[in-house]
mmCIF file of C-alpha atoms in Angstrom:
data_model
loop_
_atom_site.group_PDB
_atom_site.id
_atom_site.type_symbol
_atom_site.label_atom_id
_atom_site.label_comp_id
_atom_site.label_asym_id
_atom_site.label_seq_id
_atom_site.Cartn_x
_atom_site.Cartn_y
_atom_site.Cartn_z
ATOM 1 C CA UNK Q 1 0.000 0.000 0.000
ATOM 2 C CA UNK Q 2 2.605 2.567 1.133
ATOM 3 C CA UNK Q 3 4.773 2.150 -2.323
ATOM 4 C CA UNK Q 4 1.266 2.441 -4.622
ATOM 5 C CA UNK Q 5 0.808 5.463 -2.100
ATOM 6 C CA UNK Q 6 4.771 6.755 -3.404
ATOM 7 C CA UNK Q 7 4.350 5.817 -6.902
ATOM 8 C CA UNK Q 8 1.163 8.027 -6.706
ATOM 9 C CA UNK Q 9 3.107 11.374 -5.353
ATOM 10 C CA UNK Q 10 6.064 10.494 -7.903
ATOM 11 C CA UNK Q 11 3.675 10.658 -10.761
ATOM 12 C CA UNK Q 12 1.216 12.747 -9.942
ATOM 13 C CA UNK Q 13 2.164 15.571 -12.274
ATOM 14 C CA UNK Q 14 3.334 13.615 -15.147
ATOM 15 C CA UNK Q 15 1.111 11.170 -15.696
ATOM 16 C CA UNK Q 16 -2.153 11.382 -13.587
ATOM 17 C CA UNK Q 17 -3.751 8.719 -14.945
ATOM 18 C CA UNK Q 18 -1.217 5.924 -13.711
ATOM 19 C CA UNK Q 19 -0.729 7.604 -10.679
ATOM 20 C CA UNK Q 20 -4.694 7.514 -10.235
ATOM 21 C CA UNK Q 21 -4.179 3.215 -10.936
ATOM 22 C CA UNK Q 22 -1.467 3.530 -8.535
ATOM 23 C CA UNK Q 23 -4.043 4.821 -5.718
ATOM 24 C CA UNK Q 24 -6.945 2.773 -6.800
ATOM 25 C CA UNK Q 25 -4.317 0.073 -5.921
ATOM 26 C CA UNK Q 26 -3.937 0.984 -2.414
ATOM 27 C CA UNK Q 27 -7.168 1.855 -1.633
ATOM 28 C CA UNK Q 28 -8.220 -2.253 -2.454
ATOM 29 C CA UNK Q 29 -5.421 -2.715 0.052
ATOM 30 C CA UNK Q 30 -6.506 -0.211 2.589
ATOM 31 C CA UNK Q 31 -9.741 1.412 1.929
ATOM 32 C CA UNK Q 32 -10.436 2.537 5.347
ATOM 33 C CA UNK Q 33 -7.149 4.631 5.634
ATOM 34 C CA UNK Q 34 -7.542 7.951 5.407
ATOM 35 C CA UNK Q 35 -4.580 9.288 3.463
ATOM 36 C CA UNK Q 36 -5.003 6.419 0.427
ATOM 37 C CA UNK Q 37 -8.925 7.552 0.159
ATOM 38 C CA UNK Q 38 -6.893 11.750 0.058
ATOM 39 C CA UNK Q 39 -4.531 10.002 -2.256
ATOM 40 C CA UNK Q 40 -7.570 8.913 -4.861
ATOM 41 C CA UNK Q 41 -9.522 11.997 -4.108
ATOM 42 C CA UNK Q 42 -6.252 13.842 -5.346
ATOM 43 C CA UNK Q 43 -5.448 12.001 -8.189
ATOM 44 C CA UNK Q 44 -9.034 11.921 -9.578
ATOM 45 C CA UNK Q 45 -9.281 15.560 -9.208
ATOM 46 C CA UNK Q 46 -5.982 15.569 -11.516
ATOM 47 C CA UNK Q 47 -7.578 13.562 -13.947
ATOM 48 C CA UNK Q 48 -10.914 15.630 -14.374
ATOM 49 C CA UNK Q 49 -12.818 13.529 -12.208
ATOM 50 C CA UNK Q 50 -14.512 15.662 -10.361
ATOM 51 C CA UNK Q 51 -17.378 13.495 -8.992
ATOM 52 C CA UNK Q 52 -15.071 11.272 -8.199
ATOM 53 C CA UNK Q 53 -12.733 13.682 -6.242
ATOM 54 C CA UNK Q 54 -15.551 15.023 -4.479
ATOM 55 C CA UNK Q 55 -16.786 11.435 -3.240
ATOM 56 C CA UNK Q 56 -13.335 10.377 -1.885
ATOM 57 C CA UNK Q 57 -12.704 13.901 -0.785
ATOM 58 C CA UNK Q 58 -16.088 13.704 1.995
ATOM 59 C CA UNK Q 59 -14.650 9.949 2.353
ATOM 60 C CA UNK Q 60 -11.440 11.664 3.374
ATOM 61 C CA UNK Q 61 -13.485 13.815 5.787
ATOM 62 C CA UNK Q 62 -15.451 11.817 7.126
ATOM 63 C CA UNK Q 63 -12.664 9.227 8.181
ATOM 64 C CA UNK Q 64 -10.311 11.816 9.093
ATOM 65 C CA UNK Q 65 -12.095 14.436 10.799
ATOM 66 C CA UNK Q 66 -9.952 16.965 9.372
ATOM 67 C CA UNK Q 67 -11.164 20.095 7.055
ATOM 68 C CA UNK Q 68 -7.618 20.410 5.112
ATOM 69 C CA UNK Q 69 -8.925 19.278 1.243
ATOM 70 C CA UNK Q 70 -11.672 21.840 1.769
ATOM 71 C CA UNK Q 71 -10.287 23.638 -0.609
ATOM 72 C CA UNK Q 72 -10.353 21.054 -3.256
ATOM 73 C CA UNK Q 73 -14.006 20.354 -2.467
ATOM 74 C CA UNK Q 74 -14.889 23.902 -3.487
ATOM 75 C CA UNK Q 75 -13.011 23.023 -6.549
ATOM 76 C CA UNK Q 76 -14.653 20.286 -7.491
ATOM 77 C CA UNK Q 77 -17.994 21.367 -7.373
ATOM 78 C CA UNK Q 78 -17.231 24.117 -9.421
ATOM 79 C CA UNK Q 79 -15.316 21.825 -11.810
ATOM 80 C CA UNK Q 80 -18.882 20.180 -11.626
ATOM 81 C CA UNK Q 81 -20.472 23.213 -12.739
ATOM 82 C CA UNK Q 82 -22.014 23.740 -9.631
ATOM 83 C CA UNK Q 83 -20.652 27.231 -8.346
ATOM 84 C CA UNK Q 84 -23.465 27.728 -5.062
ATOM 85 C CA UNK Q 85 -22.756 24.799 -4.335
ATOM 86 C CA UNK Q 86 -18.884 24.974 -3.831
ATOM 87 C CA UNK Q 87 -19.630 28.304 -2.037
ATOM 88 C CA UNK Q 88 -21.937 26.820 0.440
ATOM 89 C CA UNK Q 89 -19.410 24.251 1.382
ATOM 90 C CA UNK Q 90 -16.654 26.839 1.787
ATOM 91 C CA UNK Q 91 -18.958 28.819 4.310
ATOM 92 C CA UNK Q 92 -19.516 25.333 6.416
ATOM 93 C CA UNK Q 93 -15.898 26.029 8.067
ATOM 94 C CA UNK Q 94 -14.438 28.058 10.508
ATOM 95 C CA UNK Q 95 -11.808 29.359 7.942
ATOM 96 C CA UNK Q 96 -10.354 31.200 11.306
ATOM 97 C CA UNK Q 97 -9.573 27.476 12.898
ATOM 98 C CA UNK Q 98 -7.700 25.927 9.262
ATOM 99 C CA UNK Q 99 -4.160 26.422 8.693
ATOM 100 C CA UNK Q 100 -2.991 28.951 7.004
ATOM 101 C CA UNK Q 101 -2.075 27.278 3.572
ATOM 102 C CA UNK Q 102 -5.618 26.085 3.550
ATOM 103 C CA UNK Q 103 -7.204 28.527 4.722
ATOM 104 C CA UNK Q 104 -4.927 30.895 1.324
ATOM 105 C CA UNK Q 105 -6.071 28.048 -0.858
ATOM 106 C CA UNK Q 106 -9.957 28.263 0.235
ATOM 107 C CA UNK Q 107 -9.862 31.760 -0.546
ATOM 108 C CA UNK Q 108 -8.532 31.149 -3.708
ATOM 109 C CA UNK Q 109 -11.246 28.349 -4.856
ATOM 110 C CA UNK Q 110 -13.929 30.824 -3.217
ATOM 111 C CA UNK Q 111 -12.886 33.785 -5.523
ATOM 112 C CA UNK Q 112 -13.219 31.448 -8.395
ATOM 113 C CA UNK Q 113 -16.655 30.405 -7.617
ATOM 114 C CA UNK Q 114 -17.184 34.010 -7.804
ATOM 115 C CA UNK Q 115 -15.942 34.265 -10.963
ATOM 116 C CA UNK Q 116 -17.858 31.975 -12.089
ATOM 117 C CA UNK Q 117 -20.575 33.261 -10.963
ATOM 118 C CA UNK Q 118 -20.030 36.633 -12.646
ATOM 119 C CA UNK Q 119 -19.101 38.273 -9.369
ATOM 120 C CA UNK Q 120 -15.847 40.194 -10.404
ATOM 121 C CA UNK Q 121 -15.515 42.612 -7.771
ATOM 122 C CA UNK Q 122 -16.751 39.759 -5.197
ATOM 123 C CA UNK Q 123 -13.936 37.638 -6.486
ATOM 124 C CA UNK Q 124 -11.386 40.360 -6.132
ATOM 125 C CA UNK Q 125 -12.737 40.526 -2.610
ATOM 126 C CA UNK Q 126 -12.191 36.802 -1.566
ATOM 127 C CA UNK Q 127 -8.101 37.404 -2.266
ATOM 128 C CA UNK Q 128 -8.383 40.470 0.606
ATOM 129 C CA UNK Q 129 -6.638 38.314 3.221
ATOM 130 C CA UNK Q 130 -4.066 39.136 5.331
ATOM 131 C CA UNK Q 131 -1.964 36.890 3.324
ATOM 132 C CA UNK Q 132 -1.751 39.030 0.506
ATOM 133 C CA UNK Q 133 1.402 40.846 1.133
ATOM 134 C CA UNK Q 134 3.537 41.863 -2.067
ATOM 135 C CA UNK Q 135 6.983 42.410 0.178
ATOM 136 C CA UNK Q 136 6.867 38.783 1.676
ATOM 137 C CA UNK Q 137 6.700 35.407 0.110
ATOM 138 C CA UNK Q 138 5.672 32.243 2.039
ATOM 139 C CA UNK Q 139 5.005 28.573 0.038
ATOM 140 C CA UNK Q 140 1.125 30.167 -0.675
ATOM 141 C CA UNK Q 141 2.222 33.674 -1.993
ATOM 142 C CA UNK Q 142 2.683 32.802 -5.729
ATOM 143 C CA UNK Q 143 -0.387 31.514 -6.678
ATOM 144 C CA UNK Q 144 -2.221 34.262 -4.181
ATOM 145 C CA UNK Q 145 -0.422 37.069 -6.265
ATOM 146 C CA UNK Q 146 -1.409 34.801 -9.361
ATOM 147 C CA UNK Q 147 -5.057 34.612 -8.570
ATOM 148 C CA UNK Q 148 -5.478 38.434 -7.656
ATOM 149 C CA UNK Q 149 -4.089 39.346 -11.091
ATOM 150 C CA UNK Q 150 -6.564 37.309 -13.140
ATOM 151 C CA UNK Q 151 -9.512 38.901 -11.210
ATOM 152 C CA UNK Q 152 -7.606 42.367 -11.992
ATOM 153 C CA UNK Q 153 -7.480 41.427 -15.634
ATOM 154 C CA UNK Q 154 -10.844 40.219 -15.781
ATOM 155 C CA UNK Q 155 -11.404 43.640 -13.923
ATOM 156 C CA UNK Q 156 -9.714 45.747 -17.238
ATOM 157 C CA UNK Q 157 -7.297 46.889 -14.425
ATOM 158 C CA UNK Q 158 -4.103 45.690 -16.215
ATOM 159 C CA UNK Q 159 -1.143 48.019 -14.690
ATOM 160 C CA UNK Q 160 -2.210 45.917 -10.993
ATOM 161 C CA UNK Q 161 -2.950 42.909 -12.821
ATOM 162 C CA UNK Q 162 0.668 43.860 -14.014
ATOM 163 C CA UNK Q 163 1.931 44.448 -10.834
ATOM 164 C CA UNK Q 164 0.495 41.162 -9.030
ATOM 165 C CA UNK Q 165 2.010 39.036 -12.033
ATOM 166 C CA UNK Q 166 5.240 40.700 -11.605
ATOM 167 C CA UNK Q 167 5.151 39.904 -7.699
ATOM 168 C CA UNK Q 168 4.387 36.420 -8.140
ATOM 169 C CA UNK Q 169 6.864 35.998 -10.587
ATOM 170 C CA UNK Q 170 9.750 37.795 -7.969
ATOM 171 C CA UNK Q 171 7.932 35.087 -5.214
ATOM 172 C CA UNK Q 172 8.516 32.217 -6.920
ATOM 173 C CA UNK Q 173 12.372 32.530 -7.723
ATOM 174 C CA UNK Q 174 12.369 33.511 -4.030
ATOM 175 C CA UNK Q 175 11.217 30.551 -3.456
ATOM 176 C CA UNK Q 176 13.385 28.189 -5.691
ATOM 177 C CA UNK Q 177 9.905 27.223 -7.746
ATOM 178 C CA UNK Q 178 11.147 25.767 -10.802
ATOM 179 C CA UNK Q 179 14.671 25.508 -9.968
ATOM 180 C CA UNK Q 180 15.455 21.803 -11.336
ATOM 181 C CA UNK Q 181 19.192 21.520 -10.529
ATOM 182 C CA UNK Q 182 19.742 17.844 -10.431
ATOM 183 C CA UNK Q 183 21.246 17.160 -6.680
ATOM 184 C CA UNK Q 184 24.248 14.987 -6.768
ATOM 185 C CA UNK Q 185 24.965 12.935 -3.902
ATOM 186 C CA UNK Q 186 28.779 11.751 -3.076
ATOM 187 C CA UNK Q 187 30.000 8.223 -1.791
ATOM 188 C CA UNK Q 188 31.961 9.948 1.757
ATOM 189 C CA UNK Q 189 33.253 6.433 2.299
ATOM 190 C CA UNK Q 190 34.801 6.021 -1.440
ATOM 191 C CA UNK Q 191 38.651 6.582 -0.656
ATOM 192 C CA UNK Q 192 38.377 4.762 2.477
ATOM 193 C CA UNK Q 193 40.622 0.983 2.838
ATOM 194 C CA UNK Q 194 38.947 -1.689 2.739
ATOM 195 C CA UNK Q 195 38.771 -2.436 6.142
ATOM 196 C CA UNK Q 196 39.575 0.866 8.077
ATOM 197 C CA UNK Q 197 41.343 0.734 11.713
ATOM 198 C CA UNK Q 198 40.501 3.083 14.037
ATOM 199 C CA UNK Q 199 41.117 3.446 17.654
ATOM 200 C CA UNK Q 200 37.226 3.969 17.858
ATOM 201 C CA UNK Q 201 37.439 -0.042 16.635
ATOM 202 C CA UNK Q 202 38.836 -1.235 20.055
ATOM 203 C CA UNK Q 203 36.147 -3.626 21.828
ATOM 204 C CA UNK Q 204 35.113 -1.381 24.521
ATOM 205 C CA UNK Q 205 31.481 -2.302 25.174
ATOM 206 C CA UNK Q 206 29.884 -5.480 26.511
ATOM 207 C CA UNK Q 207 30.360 -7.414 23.252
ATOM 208 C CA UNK Q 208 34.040 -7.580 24.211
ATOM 209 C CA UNK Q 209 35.533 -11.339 25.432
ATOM 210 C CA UNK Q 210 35.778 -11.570 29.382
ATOM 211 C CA UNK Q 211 39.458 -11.467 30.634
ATOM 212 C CA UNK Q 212 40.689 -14.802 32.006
ATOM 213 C CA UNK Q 213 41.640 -13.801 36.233
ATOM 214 C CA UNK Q 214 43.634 -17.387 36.267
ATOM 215 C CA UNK Q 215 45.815 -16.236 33.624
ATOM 216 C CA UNK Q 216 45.943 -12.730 35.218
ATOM 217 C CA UNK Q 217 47.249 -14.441 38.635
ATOM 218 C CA UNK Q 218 49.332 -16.995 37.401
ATOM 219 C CA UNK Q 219 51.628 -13.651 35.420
ATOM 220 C CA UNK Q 220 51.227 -11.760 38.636
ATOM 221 C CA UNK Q 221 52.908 -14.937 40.293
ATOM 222 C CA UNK Q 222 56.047 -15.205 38.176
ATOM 223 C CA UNK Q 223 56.443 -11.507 37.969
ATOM 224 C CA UNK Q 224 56.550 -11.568 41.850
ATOM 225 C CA UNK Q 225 59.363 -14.088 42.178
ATOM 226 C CA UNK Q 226 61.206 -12.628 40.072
ATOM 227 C CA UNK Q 227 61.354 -9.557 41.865
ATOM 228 C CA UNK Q 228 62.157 -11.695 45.276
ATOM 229 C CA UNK Q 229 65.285 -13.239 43.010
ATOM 230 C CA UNK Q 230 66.075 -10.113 41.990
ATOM 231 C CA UNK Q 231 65.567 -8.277 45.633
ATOM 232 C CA UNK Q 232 67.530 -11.304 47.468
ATOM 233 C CA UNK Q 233 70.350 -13.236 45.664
ATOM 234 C CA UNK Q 234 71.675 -16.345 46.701
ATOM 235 C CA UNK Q 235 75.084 -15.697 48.608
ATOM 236 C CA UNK Q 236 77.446 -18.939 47.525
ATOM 237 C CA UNK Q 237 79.376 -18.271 50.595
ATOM 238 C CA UNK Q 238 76.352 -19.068 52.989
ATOM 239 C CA UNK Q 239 75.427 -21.987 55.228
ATOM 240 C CA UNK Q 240 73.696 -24.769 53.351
ATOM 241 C CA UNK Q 241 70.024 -25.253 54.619
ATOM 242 C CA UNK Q 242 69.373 -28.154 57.423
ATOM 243 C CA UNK Q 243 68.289 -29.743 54.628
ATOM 244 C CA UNK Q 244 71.196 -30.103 52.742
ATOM 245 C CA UNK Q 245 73.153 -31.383 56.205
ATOM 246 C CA UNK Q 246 71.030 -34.106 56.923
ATOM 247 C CA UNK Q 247 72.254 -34.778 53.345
ATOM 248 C CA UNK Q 248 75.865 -35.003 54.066
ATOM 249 C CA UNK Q 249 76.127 -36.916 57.411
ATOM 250 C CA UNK Q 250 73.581 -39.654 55.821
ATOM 251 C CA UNK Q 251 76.550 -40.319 52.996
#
């Protein structure tokens, strides 16, 4: 399930349609996880599905609990024609309680229901967030800046819609959108030997073999008389040992 789930996100953009196969295949693995039913809901919406989207999207929902693809619900009902409709069910949220890429994104999908509606100056009203700041650029700002100048162009106002297109343009090289350098990774270990000795390699830890105390005492021992030899030498001049009498006056 999880690599249908990968293959999904890795083709998403290129090739919708297998990525949609490649979430239809997890959700027959795991149709009661939220994120694979997200995962369908996404890809269908890629495709042009939009009553599909919107079914796995309140599948999403409902499983989840969570009001982050509200967004994309708004889009899909207007993708379904249905612009009340995708207005209604951006008013059904606390927009003050979503995060704040959703909550950029929601305003977004509203002012096109307004457009579609024929609401012009409505739609330029949706984009009046505090998000829309020309002199800062967060993940959300380029397609903010994007949206306002399509309502401004629709408008007739074309030095702003100028303006707005010129800011999201400055936001997204800010932001590195676009920038495809390939990343190349380097082997750190390549000039290494083969099998690398290090003082870090001594056994140190628990894994190390237990030291043998009889061997320790029995070097301990032999050291010690050596150092009695060496501390008291054997005087050729003096008296043999009774021992060595008892020796004599038996012969």
């Amino acid at each position: 399930m999880a690599r249908h789930l990968a293959m999904a996100a890795r083709l998403i953009d290129e090739d919708p349609e297998r990525a949609h196969q490649h979430a239809l295949a997890a959700s027959r693995r795991a149709g009661r996880v939220a994120v694979v039913r997200e995962s369908v809901a996404i890809t269908a919406y890629a495709m042009g599905d939009f009553a599909l989207a919107l079914r796995e999207l309140r599948t999403y929902r409902r499983i989840s609990g969570n009001d982050d693809q509200i967004a994309l619900i708004v889009d899909s009902e207007r993708g379904m024609g249905r612009p009340d409709r995708a207005l209604e069910e951006a008013r059904s949220v606390d927009r003050s309680a979503l995060p704040t890429p959703t909550r950029v994104a929601l305003a977004i999908a509203m002012s096109g229901a307004r457009l579609d509606r024929g609401e012009l100056e409505l739609a330029l009203g949706e984009l009046e967030i505090p998000e829309l700041n020309p002199d800062l650029a967060f993940e959300w700002s380029p397609a903010l800046f994007d949206a306002r100048a399509a309502v401004l162009e629709d408008l007739g106002r074309t030095d702003e819609a100028a303006f707005w297109r010129e800011r999201a343009e400055v936001a997204s090289a800010a932001l590195g959108h676009g920038d495809d350098d390939e990343m190349i990774i380097e082997d750190a270990y390549e000039d290494l030997p083969d099998d690398p000795q290090t003082d870090d390699d001594a056994e140190t830890d628990d894994d190390a073999a237990p030291e043998d105390p009889t061997e320790d005492s029995a070097v301990d021992g032999s050291v010690a008389e050596e150092q009695r030899a060496e501390a008291d030498p054997v005087d050729p001049a003096a008296p043999a040992s009774d021992d060595a009498e008892d020796a004599e006056r038996a012969e």
